[in-house]
Amino acid sequence: MGTFIVRRLLVALGVALTISVVSFMLLHLSGDLATSIAGPEATAEQVAQIRVEYGLDRPIVSQYLDWLGGALQFDFGRSYYYQSTVIDLIVERMPITLTLGGLALGLAVCISIPLGVVAALKRDSWVDRLALLFAVVGQAMPSFWFGLTLIVVFAVTLKWLPAAGSGGLEHFILPAIALGYYATPAMMRLTRTGMLEVLESDYIRTARAKGLSTTSVIFKHALRNAIIPVVALAAVELGFMLGGSVVIESVFSLGGLGQLAWDAISRNDYPVVQAVVLIIALFYIVLTLLADVANAALDPRIRTR
């Protein structure tokens, strides 16, 4: 088990380093950063002054190593637009994104697991087909379009919920639905598949032969084993949700990390973009690592891979 964890940890560190290199290089190869910072009305002398001031005249490898050294100390530099340290902006906005991700994941779990169980118990029935249709629509429909539809129906037409802002819990309901619906299909199908496999196993037949109630067989024996991979998938889906929050937060003007990244991209605020990309990627890497370790702890066969 220890060797497995070390191996996965080394892979995670390699992925994190690769992401930091790729994100840094793509931003610096997208154009002249000094010109973007100075603006279209700046003179050549002003652009040259900004290039020296921000260290953009140095070799790109030196710039990356300096940025990486600062990032390891949680020093991502200063925002060009907000004139504040990047880490302060991230700390200020992160609770909104984590709240949105947690609510969306909770909603997805509460819908996908019961739906998957019912679909497995009613295999090949209209209930099963309806659940599969629900899953297909959920993965095919763009989250931003679904979010806009929710705004039109529940905020503009019915006026039940606010359309934007992050003042209270009611502001997170529509964004959580839009973000959580995207993760629901995968967990629902995995729950259905797991339940179908478990219900056909020998120990379930034995439990039924002993006269155990259907409720006990389903929830105490079948679901407990079928839900193990779903828990691991939920951790991975949370990482996807944090990344997908860029679009959803912009649609609903929540003001979290996602909207911070969107605003930074539109304003050429490169230190903020680099930091947010790295932070969200680290969240995803850590969650994936925890899911791998949890699966290995529950299934010894995984440790030998």
PDB file of C-alpha atoms in Angstrom:
ATOM      1  CA  MET A   1       0.000   0.000   0.000  1.00  0.00           C
ATOM      2  CA  GLY A   2       2.844   2.374   0.837  1.00  0.00           C
ATOM      3  CA  THR A   3       4.512   1.768  -2.521  1.00  0.00           C
ATOM      4  CA  PHE A   4       1.228   2.418  -4.301  1.00  0.00           C
ATOM      5  CA  ILE A   5       0.734   5.739  -2.495  1.00  0.00           C
ATOM      6  CA  VAL A   6       4.307   6.866  -3.230  1.00  0.00           C
ATOM      7  CA  ARG A   7       3.902   5.926  -6.888  1.00  0.00           C
ATOM      8  CA  ARG A   8       0.627   7.833  -7.194  1.00  0.00           C
ATOM      9  CA  LEU A   9       2.087  10.804  -5.311  1.00  0.00           C
ATOM     10  CA  LEU A  10       5.024  11.024  -7.724  1.00  0.00           C
ATOM     11  CA  VAL A  11       2.611  10.927 -10.673  1.00  0.00           C
ATOM     12  CA  ALA A  12       0.512  13.677  -9.076  1.00  0.00           C
ATOM     13  CA  LEU A  13       3.585  15.879  -8.560  1.00  0.00           C
ATOM     14  CA  GLY A  14       4.627  15.316 -12.177  1.00  0.00           C
ATOM     15  CA  VAL A  15       1.168  16.281 -13.430  1.00  0.00           C
ATOM     16  CA  ALA A  16       1.130  19.419 -11.250  1.00  0.00           C
ATOM     17  CA  LEU A  17       4.547  20.473 -12.550  1.00  0.00           C
ATOM     18  CA  THR A  18       3.490  19.837 -16.150  1.00  0.00           C
ATOM     19  CA  ILE A  19       0.338  21.922 -15.712  1.00  0.00           C
ATOM     20  CA  SER A  20       2.345  24.792 -14.234  1.00  0.00           C
ATOM     21  CA  VAL A  21       4.770  24.726 -17.179  1.00  0.00           C
ATOM     22  CA  VAL A  22       2.044  24.466 -19.839  1.00  0.00           C
ATOM     23  CA  SER A  23      -0.140  27.213 -18.350  1.00  0.00           C
ATOM     24  CA  PHE A  24       2.861  29.541 -17.920  1.00  0.00           C
ATOM     25  CA  MET A  25       4.155  28.951 -21.443  1.00  0.00           C
ATOM     26  CA  LEU A  26       0.751  29.266 -23.136  1.00  0.00           C
ATOM     27  CA  LEU A  27       0.096  32.616 -21.499  1.00  0.00           C
ATOM     28  CA  HIS A  28       3.514  33.956 -22.421  1.00  0.00           C
ATOM     29  CA  LEU A  29       3.319  32.632 -25.974  1.00  0.00           C
ATOM     30  CA  SER A  30      -0.151  34.106 -26.549  1.00  0.00           C
ATOM     31  CA  GLY A  31       1.340  37.533 -27.323  1.00  0.00           C
ATOM     32  CA  ASP A  32       3.438  40.359 -25.959  1.00  0.00           C
ATOM     33  CA  LEU A  33       2.437  40.623 -22.298  1.00  0.00           C
ATOM     34  CA  ALA A  34       3.969  44.073 -21.954  1.00  0.00           C
ATOM     35  CA  THR A  35       1.816  45.394 -24.804  1.00  0.00           C
ATOM     36  CA  SER A  36      -1.284  43.807 -23.299  1.00  0.00           C
ATOM     37  CA  ILE A  37      -0.587  45.347 -19.895  1.00  0.00           C
ATOM     38  CA  ALA A  38       0.204  48.789 -21.305  1.00  0.00           C
ATOM     39  CA  GLY A  39      -2.865  48.921 -23.521  1.00  0.00           C
ATOM     40  CA  PRO A  40      -3.349  49.906 -27.170  1.00  0.00           C
ATOM     41  CA  GLU A  41      -2.681  53.609 -26.545  1.00  0.00           C
ATOM     42  CA  ALA A  42       0.757  53.101 -24.940  1.00  0.00           C
ATOM     43  CA  THR A  43       3.909  54.339 -26.624  1.00  0.00           C
ATOM     44  CA  ALA A  44       6.917  52.164 -27.388  1.00  0.00           C
ATOM     45  CA  GLU A  45       8.799  53.725 -24.466  1.00  0.00           C
ATOM     46  CA  GLN A  46       5.977  52.901 -22.049  1.00  0.00           C
ATOM     47  CA  VAL A  47       5.830  49.314 -23.295  1.00  0.00           C
ATOM     48  CA  ALA A  48       9.607  48.979 -22.855  1.00  0.00           C
ATOM     49  CA  GLN A  49       9.370  50.408 -19.334  1.00  0.00           C
ATOM     50  CA  ILE A  50       6.636  47.912 -18.375  1.00  0.00           C
ATOM     51  CA  ARG A  51       8.670  45.072 -19.854  1.00  0.00           C
ATOM     52  CA  VAL A  52      11.593  45.962 -17.573  1.00  0.00           C
ATOM     53  CA  GLU A  53       9.378  46.695 -14.549  1.00  0.00           C
ATOM     54  CA  TYR A  54       7.657  43.283 -14.654  1.00  0.00           C
ATOM     55  CA  GLY A  55      10.798  41.365 -15.607  1.00  0.00           C
ATOM     56  CA  LEU A  56       9.435  40.427 -19.022  1.00  0.00           C
ATOM     57  CA  ASP A  57      12.764  41.268 -20.655  1.00  0.00           C
ATOM     58  CA  ARG A  58      14.445  38.282 -19.008  1.00  0.00           C
ATOM     59  CA  PRO A  59      14.606  34.750 -20.521  1.00  0.00           C
ATOM     60  CA  ILE A  60      11.309  32.911 -20.190  1.00  0.00           C
ATOM     61  CA  VAL A  61      12.950  30.064 -18.254  1.00  0.00           C
ATOM     62  CA  SER A  62      14.163  32.514 -15.608  1.00  0.00           C
ATOM     63  CA  GLN A  63      10.687  34.045 -15.415  1.00  0.00           C
ATOM     64  CA  TYR A  64       9.133  30.616 -14.919  1.00  0.00           C
ATOM     65  CA  LEU A  65      11.580  29.553 -12.217  1.00  0.00           C
ATOM     66  CA  ASP A  66      11.004  32.817 -10.325  1.00  0.00           C
ATOM     67  CA  TRP A  67       7.236  32.376 -10.601  1.00  0.00           C
ATOM     68  CA  LEU A  68       7.425  28.721  -9.509  1.00  0.00           C
ATOM     69  CA  GLY A  69       9.601  29.617  -6.540  1.00  0.00           C
ATOM     70  CA  GLY A  70       7.083  32.234  -5.465  1.00  0.00           C
ATOM     71  CA  ALA A  71       4.140  29.858  -6.056  1.00  0.00           C
ATOM     72  CA  LEU A  72       5.706  27.278  -3.730  1.00  0.00           C
ATOM     73  CA  GLN A  73       5.557  29.983  -1.036  1.00  0.00           C
ATOM     74  CA  PHE A  74       1.995  30.985  -2.041  1.00  0.00           C
ATOM     75  CA  ASP A  75       3.329  34.181  -3.564  1.00  0.00           C
ATOM     76  CA  PHE A  76       1.749  34.498  -7.008  1.00  0.00           C
ATOM     77  CA  GLY A  77       2.666  38.142  -7.455  1.00  0.00           C
ATOM     78  CA  ARG A  78       0.346  41.129  -7.775  1.00  0.00           C
ATOM     79  CA  SER A  79      -2.696  41.534  -9.960  1.00  0.00           C
ATOM     80  CA  TYR A  80      -2.238  43.983 -12.836  1.00  0.00           C
ATOM     81  CA  TYR A  81      -5.865  45.080 -12.668  1.00  0.00           C
ATOM     82  CA  TYR A  82      -6.827  44.901  -8.980  1.00  0.00           C
ATOM     83  CA  GLN A  83      -3.426  46.107  -7.717  1.00  0.00           C
ATOM     84  CA  SER A  84      -3.622  43.561  -4.912  1.00  0.00           C
ATOM     85  CA  THR A  85      -1.722  40.378  -4.142  1.00  0.00           C
ATOM     86  CA  VAL A  86      -3.087  37.409  -6.060  1.00  0.00           C
ATOM     87  CA  ILE A  87      -3.225  35.180  -2.995  1.00  0.00           C
ATOM     88  CA  ASP A  88      -5.477  37.701  -1.220  1.00  0.00           C
ATOM     89  CA  LEU A  89      -7.881  37.657  -4.183  1.00  0.00           C
ATOM     90  CA  ILE A  90      -7.922  33.845  -4.199  1.00  0.00           C
ATOM     91  CA  VAL A  91      -8.516  33.567  -0.446  1.00  0.00           C
ATOM     92  CA  GLU A  92     -11.346  36.091  -0.721  1.00  0.00           C
ATOM     93  CA  ARG A  93     -13.095  34.323  -3.619  1.00  0.00           C
ATOM     94  CA  MET A  94     -12.410  30.672  -2.780  1.00  0.00           C
ATOM     95  CA  PRO A  95     -15.238  30.180  -0.197  1.00  0.00           C
ATOM     96  CA  ILE A  96     -17.831  31.031  -2.864  1.00  0.00           C
ATOM     97  CA  THR A  97     -16.441  28.447  -5.288  1.00  0.00           C
ATOM     98  CA  LEU A  98     -16.127  25.756  -2.600  1.00  0.00           C
ATOM     99  CA  THR A  99     -19.701  26.432  -1.449  1.00  0.00           C
ATOM    100  CA  LEU A 100     -20.974  26.135  -5.009  1.00  0.00           C
ATOM    101  CA  GLY A 101     -18.997  22.931  -5.603  1.00  0.00           C
ATOM    102  CA  GLY A 102     -20.159  21.358  -2.343  1.00  0.00           C
ATOM    103  CA  LEU A 103     -23.824  22.147  -2.971  1.00  0.00           C
ATOM    104  CA  ALA A 104     -23.620  20.950  -6.580  1.00  0.00           C
ATOM    105  CA  LEU A 105     -21.959  17.693  -5.533  1.00  0.00           C
ATOM    106  CA  GLY A 106     -24.499  17.127  -2.765  1.00  0.00           C
ATOM    107  CA  LEU A 107     -27.338  17.690  -5.216  1.00  0.00           C
ATOM    108  CA  ALA A 108     -25.783  15.336  -7.771  1.00  0.00           C
ATOM    109  CA  VAL A 109     -25.308  12.579  -5.159  1.00  0.00           C
ATOM    110  CA  CYS A 110     -28.848  12.944  -3.801  1.00  0.00           C
ATOM    111  CA  ILE A 111     -30.297  12.577  -7.310  1.00  0.00           C
ATOM    112  CA  SER A 112     -27.934  10.104  -8.978  1.00  0.00           C
ATOM    113  CA  ILE A 113     -27.735   7.363  -6.335  1.00  0.00           C
ATOM    114  CA  PRO A 114     -31.503   6.887  -5.763  1.00  0.00           C
ATOM    115  CA  LEU A 115     -32.120   7.159  -9.497  1.00  0.00           C
ATOM    116  CA  GLY A 116     -29.418   4.592 -10.255  1.00  0.00           C
ATOM    117  CA  VAL A 117     -30.786   2.183  -7.650  1.00  0.00           C
ATOM    118  CA  VAL A 118     -34.343   2.464  -8.985  1.00  0.00           C
ATOM    119  CA  ALA A 119     -33.120   2.052 -12.589  1.00  0.00           C
ATOM    120  CA  ALA A 120     -31.264  -1.139 -11.628  1.00  0.00           C
ATOM    121  CA  LEU A 121     -34.244  -2.571  -9.748  1.00  0.00           C
ATOM    122  CA  LYS A 122     -36.569  -1.730 -12.670  1.00  0.00           C
ATOM    123  CA  ARG A 123     -34.180  -2.908 -15.370  1.00  0.00           C
ATOM    124  CA  ASP A 124     -35.460  -2.529 -18.966  1.00  0.00           C
ATOM    125  CA  SER A 125     -38.670  -0.907 -17.737  1.00  0.00           C
ATOM    126  CA  TRP A 126     -39.928   2.565 -18.647  1.00  0.00           C
ATOM    127  CA  VAL A 127     -38.374   3.827 -15.398  1.00  0.00           C
ATOM    128  CA  ASP A 128     -34.957   2.533 -16.492  1.00  0.00           C
ATOM    129  CA  ARG A 129     -35.293   4.083 -19.946  1.00  0.00           C
ATOM    130  CA  LEU A 130     -36.423   7.383 -18.460  1.00  0.00           C
ATOM    131  CA  ALA A 131     -33.404   7.413 -16.122  1.00  0.00           C
ATOM    132  CA  LEU A 132     -31.056   6.706 -19.047  1.00  0.00           C
ATOM    133  CA  LEU A 133     -32.710   9.492 -21.045  1.00  0.00           C
ATOM    134  CA  PHE A 134     -32.171  11.804 -18.083  1.00  0.00           C
ATOM    135  CA  ALA A 135     -28.485  10.843 -18.098  1.00  0.00           C
ATOM    136  CA  VAL A 136     -28.040  11.376 -21.842  1.00  0.00           C
ATOM    137  CA  VAL A 137     -29.702  14.797 -21.739  1.00  0.00           C
ATOM    138  CA  GLY A 138     -27.609  15.814 -18.739  1.00  0.00           C
ATOM    139  CA  GLN A 139     -24.303  15.074 -20.472  1.00  0.00           C
ATOM    140  CA  ALA A 140     -25.358  16.437 -23.862  1.00  0.00           C
ATOM    141  CA  MET A 141     -26.753  19.761 -22.649  1.00  0.00           C
ATOM    142  CA  PRO A 142     -24.217  22.591 -22.207  1.00  0.00           C
ATOM    143  CA  SER A 143     -24.128  23.777 -18.599  1.00  0.00           C
ATOM    144  CA  PHE A 144     -24.157  27.467 -19.551  1.00  0.00           C
ATOM    145  CA  TRP A 145     -27.303  26.980 -21.662  1.00  0.00           C
ATOM    146  CA  PHE A 146     -28.984  25.082 -18.831  1.00  0.00           C
ATOM    147  CA  GLY A 147     -28.005  27.877 -16.444  1.00  0.00           C
ATOM    148  CA  LEU A 148     -29.501  30.532 -18.701  1.00  0.00           C
ATOM    149  CA  THR A 149     -32.687  28.459 -18.998  1.00  0.00           C
ATOM    150  CA  LEU A 150     -32.965  28.244 -15.217  1.00  0.00           C
ATOM    151  CA  ILE A 151     -32.565  32.020 -14.973  1.00  0.00           C
ATOM    152  CA  VAL A 152     -35.293  32.647 -17.552  1.00  0.00           C
ATOM    153  CA  VAL A 153     -37.749  30.230 -15.922  1.00  0.00           C
ATOM    154  CA  PHE A 154     -37.177  30.594 -12.169  1.00  0.00           C
ATOM    155  CA  ALA A 155     -35.728  34.109 -11.878  1.00  0.00           C
ATOM    156  CA  VAL A 156     -37.253  36.133 -14.694  1.00  0.00           C
ATOM    157  CA  THR A 157     -40.610  34.420 -15.302  1.00  0.00           C
ATOM    158  CA  LEU A 158     -41.585  32.924 -11.934  1.00  0.00           C
ATOM    159  CA  LYS A 159     -39.406  35.272  -9.813  1.00  0.00           C
ATOM    160  CA  TRP A 160     -38.835  32.531  -7.243  1.00  0.00           C
ATOM    161  CA  LEU A 161     -35.045  32.857  -6.984  1.00  0.00           C
ATOM    162  CA  PRO A 162     -32.439  35.575  -7.662  1.00  0.00           C
ATOM    163  CA  ALA A 163     -30.727  35.538 -11.032  1.00  0.00           C
ATOM    164  CA  ALA A 164     -27.291  36.697  -9.921  1.00  0.00           C
ATOM    165  CA  GLY A 165     -25.139  37.615  -6.957  1.00  0.00           C
ATOM    166  CA  SER A 166     -23.861  35.718  -3.916  1.00  0.00           C
ATOM    167  CA  GLY A 167     -25.589  37.384  -1.000  1.00  0.00           C
ATOM    168  CA  GLY A 168     -27.178  34.321   0.592  1.00  0.00           C
ATOM    169  CA  LEU A 169     -27.854  30.623   0.195  1.00  0.00           C
ATOM    170  CA  GLU A 170     -30.751  31.305  -2.187  1.00  0.00           C
ATOM    171  CA  HIS A 171     -28.250  32.725  -4.690  1.00  0.00           C
ATOM    172  CA  PHE A 172     -26.519  29.323  -4.918  1.00  0.00           C
ATOM    173  CA  ILE A 173     -29.603  27.214  -5.690  1.00  0.00           C
ATOM    174  CA  LEU A 174     -29.805  27.786  -9.449  1.00  0.00           C
ATOM    175  CA  PRO A 175     -26.008  27.655 -10.011  1.00  0.00           C
ATOM    176  CA  ALA A 176     -25.787  24.443  -7.967  1.00  0.00           C
ATOM    177  CA  ILE A 177     -28.554  22.852 -10.047  1.00  0.00           C
ATOM    178  CA  ALA A 178     -26.859  23.875 -13.305  1.00  0.00           C
ATOM    179  CA  LEU A 179     -23.457  22.624 -12.167  1.00  0.00           C
ATOM    180  CA  GLY A 180     -24.678  19.498 -10.369  1.00  0.00           C
ATOM    181  CA  TYR A 181     -26.832  18.270 -13.238  1.00  0.00           C
ATOM    182  CA  TYR A 182     -23.702  17.846 -15.371  1.00  0.00           C
ATOM    183  CA  ALA A 183     -22.169  15.423 -12.826  1.00  0.00           C
ATOM    184  CA  THR A 184     -25.374  13.488 -12.152  1.00  0.00           C
ATOM    185  CA  PRO A 185     -25.460  11.251 -15.286  1.00  0.00           C
ATOM    186  CA  ALA A 186     -22.042   9.645 -14.754  1.00  0.00           C
ATOM    187  CA  MET A 187     -22.731   8.820 -11.108  1.00  0.00           C
ATOM    188  CA  MET A 188     -26.234   7.585 -11.918  1.00  0.00           C
ATOM    189  CA  ARG A 189     -24.994   5.207 -14.619  1.00  0.00           C
ATOM    190  CA  LEU A 190     -22.175   3.938 -12.400  1.00  0.00           C
ATOM    191  CA  THR A 191     -24.631   3.316  -9.554  1.00  0.00           C
ATOM    192  CA  ARG A 192     -26.966   1.455 -11.928  1.00  0.00           C
ATOM    193  CA  THR A 193     -24.134  -0.676 -13.332  1.00  0.00           C
ATOM    194  CA  GLY A 194     -22.772  -1.463  -9.881  1.00  0.00           C
ATOM    195  CA  MET A 195     -26.189  -2.417  -8.546  1.00  0.00           C
ATOM    196  CA  LEU A 196     -26.864  -4.705 -11.527  1.00  0.00           C
ATOM    197  CA  GLU A 197     -23.558  -6.524 -10.960  1.00  0.00           C
ATOM    198  CA  VAL A 198     -24.037  -6.839  -7.210  1.00  0.00           C
ATOM    199  CA  LEU A 199     -27.666  -8.009  -7.449  1.00  0.00           C
ATOM    200  CA  GLU A 200     -26.527 -10.941  -9.595  1.00  0.00           C
ATOM    201  CA  SER A 201     -23.763 -12.011  -7.168  1.00  0.00           C
ATOM    202  CA  ASP A 202     -23.895 -15.163  -5.065  1.00  0.00           C
ATOM    203  CA  TYR A 203     -24.010 -13.496  -1.653  1.00  0.00           C
ATOM    204  CA  ILE A 204     -27.136 -11.536  -2.645  1.00  0.00           C
ATOM    205  CA  ARG A 205     -28.824 -14.793  -3.649  1.00  0.00           C
ATOM    206  CA  THR A 206     -27.759 -16.240  -0.299  1.00  0.00           C
ATOM    207  CA  ALA A 207     -29.174 -13.242   1.570  1.00  0.00           C
ATOM    208  CA  ARG A 208     -32.486 -13.629  -0.216  1.00  0.00           C
ATOM    209  CA  ALA A 209     -32.517 -17.369   0.432  1.00  0.00           C
ATOM    210  CA  LYS A 210     -32.110 -16.666   4.150  1.00  0.00           C
ATOM    211  CA  GLY A 211     -35.352 -14.733   4.047  1.00  0.00           C
ATOM    212  CA  LEU A 212     -33.952 -11.230   4.493  1.00  0.00           C
ATOM    213  CA  SER A 213     -36.293  -8.425   3.526  1.00  0.00           C
ATOM    214  CA  THR A 214     -35.934  -6.743   0.162  1.00  0.00           C
ATOM    215  CA  THR A 215     -35.039  -3.451   1.869  1.00  0.00           C
ATOM    216  CA  SER A 216     -32.268  -5.120   3.864  1.00  0.00           C
ATOM    217  CA  VAL A 217     -30.876  -6.880   0.796  1.00  0.00           C
ATOM    218  CA  ILE A 218     -30.853  -3.715  -1.295  1.00  0.00           C
ATOM    219  CA  PHE A 219     -29.602  -1.110   1.160  1.00  0.00           C
ATOM    220  CA  LYS A 220     -27.590  -3.154   3.666  1.00  0.00           C
ATOM    221  CA  HIS A 221     -25.865  -5.571   1.290  1.00  0.00           C
ATOM    222  CA  ALA A 222     -26.157  -4.502  -2.361  1.00  0.00           C
ATOM    223  CA  LEU A 223     -25.898  -0.717  -2.218  1.00  0.00           C
ATOM    224  CA  ARG A 224     -23.101  -0.750   0.343  1.00  0.00           C
ATOM    225  CA  ASN A 225     -20.844  -2.551  -2.135  1.00  0.00           C
ATOM    226  CA  ALA A 226     -22.124  -0.938  -5.315  1.00  0.00           C
ATOM    227  CA  ILE A 227     -21.575   2.586  -3.997  1.00  0.00           C
ATOM    228  CA  ILE A 228     -17.802   2.221  -3.446  1.00  0.00           C
ATOM    229  CA  PRO A 229     -16.749   3.297  -6.980  1.00  0.00           C
ATOM    230  CA  VAL A 230     -19.408   6.029  -6.921  1.00  0.00           C
ATOM    231  CA  VAL A 231     -17.724   7.641  -3.913  1.00  0.00           C
ATOM    232  CA  ALA A 232     -14.413   7.710  -5.773  1.00  0.00           C
ATOM    233  CA  LEU A 233     -16.104   9.152  -8.863  1.00  0.00           C
ATOM    234  CA  ALA A 234     -17.766  11.832  -6.737  1.00  0.00           C
ATOM    235  CA  ALA A 235     -14.350  13.079  -5.638  1.00  0.00           C
ATOM    236  CA  VAL A 236     -13.226  13.320  -9.257  1.00  0.00           C
ATOM    237  CA  GLU A 237     -16.473  15.020 -10.281  1.00  0.00           C
ATOM    238  CA  LEU A 238     -15.919  17.645  -7.573  1.00  0.00           C
ATOM    239  CA  GLY A 239     -12.660  18.533  -9.302  1.00  0.00           C
ATOM    240  CA  PHE A 240     -14.502  18.852 -12.614  1.00  0.00           C
ATOM    241  CA  MET A 241     -17.104  21.071 -10.933  1.00  0.00           C
ATOM    242  CA  LEU A 242     -14.456  23.425  -9.572  1.00  0.00           C
ATOM    243  CA  GLY A 243     -13.078  23.750 -13.088  1.00  0.00           C
ATOM    244  CA  GLY A 244     -16.548  24.145 -14.586  1.00  0.00           C
ATOM    245  CA  SER A 245     -17.346  26.895 -12.112  1.00  0.00           C
ATOM    246  CA  VAL A 246     -15.601  29.341 -14.464  1.00  0.00           C
ATOM    247  CA  VAL A 247     -18.613  29.244 -16.791  1.00  0.00           C
ATOM    248  CA  ILE A 248     -21.365  28.872 -14.187  1.00  0.00           C
ATOM    249  CA  GLU A 249     -20.054  31.656 -11.941  1.00  0.00           C
ATOM    250  CA  SER A 250     -19.851  33.967 -14.932  1.00  0.00           C
ATOM    251  CA  VAL A 251     -23.432  33.171 -15.951  1.00  0.00           C
ATOM    252  CA  PHE A 252     -24.770  33.809 -12.430  1.00  0.00           C
ATOM    253  CA  SER A 253     -22.236  36.538 -11.431  1.00  0.00           C
ATOM    254  CA  LEU A 254     -21.305  34.713  -8.237  1.00  0.00           C
ATOM    255  CA  GLY A 255     -17.906  36.325  -7.776  1.00  0.00           C
ATOM    256  CA  GLY A 256     -15.911  33.184  -6.948  1.00  0.00           C
ATOM    257  CA  LEU A 257     -12.667  31.825  -8.379  1.00  0.00           C
ATOM    258  CA  GLY A 258     -14.374  31.026 -11.663  1.00  0.00           C
ATOM    259  CA  GLN A 259     -15.547  34.558 -12.291  1.00  0.00           C
ATOM    260  CA  LEU A 260     -12.200  35.879 -11.065  1.00  0.00           C
ATOM    261  CA  ALA A 261     -10.475  33.778 -13.735  1.00  0.00           C
ATOM    262  CA  TRP A 262     -12.945  34.907 -16.417  1.00  0.00           C
ATOM    263  CA  ASP A 263     -12.454  38.580 -15.546  1.00  0.00           C
ATOM    264  CA  ALA A 264      -8.679  38.124 -15.416  1.00  0.00           C
ATOM    265  CA  ILE A 265      -8.649  36.581 -18.903  1.00  0.00           C
ATOM    266  CA  SER A 266     -10.712  39.426 -20.355  1.00  0.00           C
ATOM    267  CA  ARG A 267      -8.428  42.013 -18.683  1.00  0.00           C
ATOM    268  CA  ASN A 268      -5.121  40.296 -19.522  1.00  0.00           C
ATOM    269  CA  ASP A 269      -4.413  39.901 -15.809  1.00  0.00           C
ATOM    270  CA  TYR A 270      -1.933  37.067 -16.316  1.00  0.00           C
ATOM    271  CA  PRO A 271      -0.725  36.529 -12.716  1.00  0.00           C
ATOM    272  CA  VAL A 272      -4.324  35.897 -11.625  1.00  0.00           C
ATOM    273  CA  VAL A 273      -4.993  33.537 -14.553  1.00  0.00           C
ATOM    274  CA  GLN A 274      -1.860  31.492 -13.833  1.00  0.00           C
ATOM    275  CA  ALA A 275      -2.638  31.243 -10.131  1.00  0.00           C
ATOM    276  CA  VAL A 276      -6.295  30.243 -10.555  1.00  0.00           C
ATOM    277  CA  VAL A 277      -5.428  27.618 -13.189  1.00  0.00           C
ATOM    278  CA  LEU A 278      -2.794  26.132 -10.877  1.00  0.00           C
ATOM    279  CA  ILE A 279      -5.059  26.185  -7.796  1.00  0.00           C
ATOM    280  CA  ILE A 280      -7.987  24.497  -9.574  1.00  0.00           C
ATOM    281  CA  ALA A 281      -5.634  21.936 -11.127  1.00  0.00           C
ATOM    282  CA  LEU A 282      -4.161  21.147  -7.697  1.00  0.00           C
ATOM    283  CA  PHE A 283      -7.664  20.652  -6.295  1.00  0.00           C
ATOM    284  CA  TYR A 284      -8.407  18.167  -9.068  1.00  0.00           C
ATOM    285  CA  ILE A 285      -5.080  16.350  -8.658  1.00  0.00           C
ATOM    286  CA  VAL A 286      -5.493  16.001  -4.890  1.00  0.00           C
ATOM    287  CA  LEU A 287      -9.085  14.770  -5.208  1.00  0.00           C
ATOM    288  CA  THR A 288      -8.053  12.235  -7.864  1.00  0.00           C
ATOM    289  CA  LEU A 289      -5.177  11.054  -5.665  1.00  0.00           C
ATOM    290  CA  LEU A 290      -7.514  10.599  -2.688  1.00  0.00           C
ATOM    291  CA  ALA A 291      -9.967   8.675  -4.892  1.00  0.00           C
ATOM    292  CA  ASP A 292      -7.169   6.349  -6.094  1.00  0.00           C
ATOM    293  CA  VAL A 293      -5.985   5.711  -2.541  1.00  0.00           C
ATOM    294  CA  ALA A 294      -9.538   5.040  -1.344  1.00  0.00           C
ATOM    295  CA  ASN A 295     -10.132   2.579  -4.189  1.00  0.00           C
ATOM    296  CA  ALA A 296      -6.839   0.834  -3.463  1.00  0.00           C
ATOM    297  CA  ALA A 297      -7.705   0.533   0.220  1.00  0.00           C
ATOM    298  CA  LEU A 298     -11.040  -1.089  -0.651  1.00  0.00           C
ATOM    299  CA  ASP A 299      -9.820  -3.223  -3.573  1.00  0.00           C
ATOM    300  CA  PRO A 300      -6.351  -4.834  -3.147  1.00  0.00           C
ATOM    301  CA  ARG A 301      -6.215  -5.704  -6.864  1.00  0.00           C
ATOM    302  CA  ILE A 302      -5.737  -2.023  -7.743  1.00  0.00           C
ATOM    303  CA  ARG A 303      -2.499  -1.768  -5.755  1.00  0.00           C
ATOM    304  CA  THR A 304      -0.695  -4.102  -8.194  1.00  0.00           C
ATOM    305  CA  ARG A 305      -1.447  -1.983 -11.264  1.00  0.00           C
TER     306      ARG A 305
END
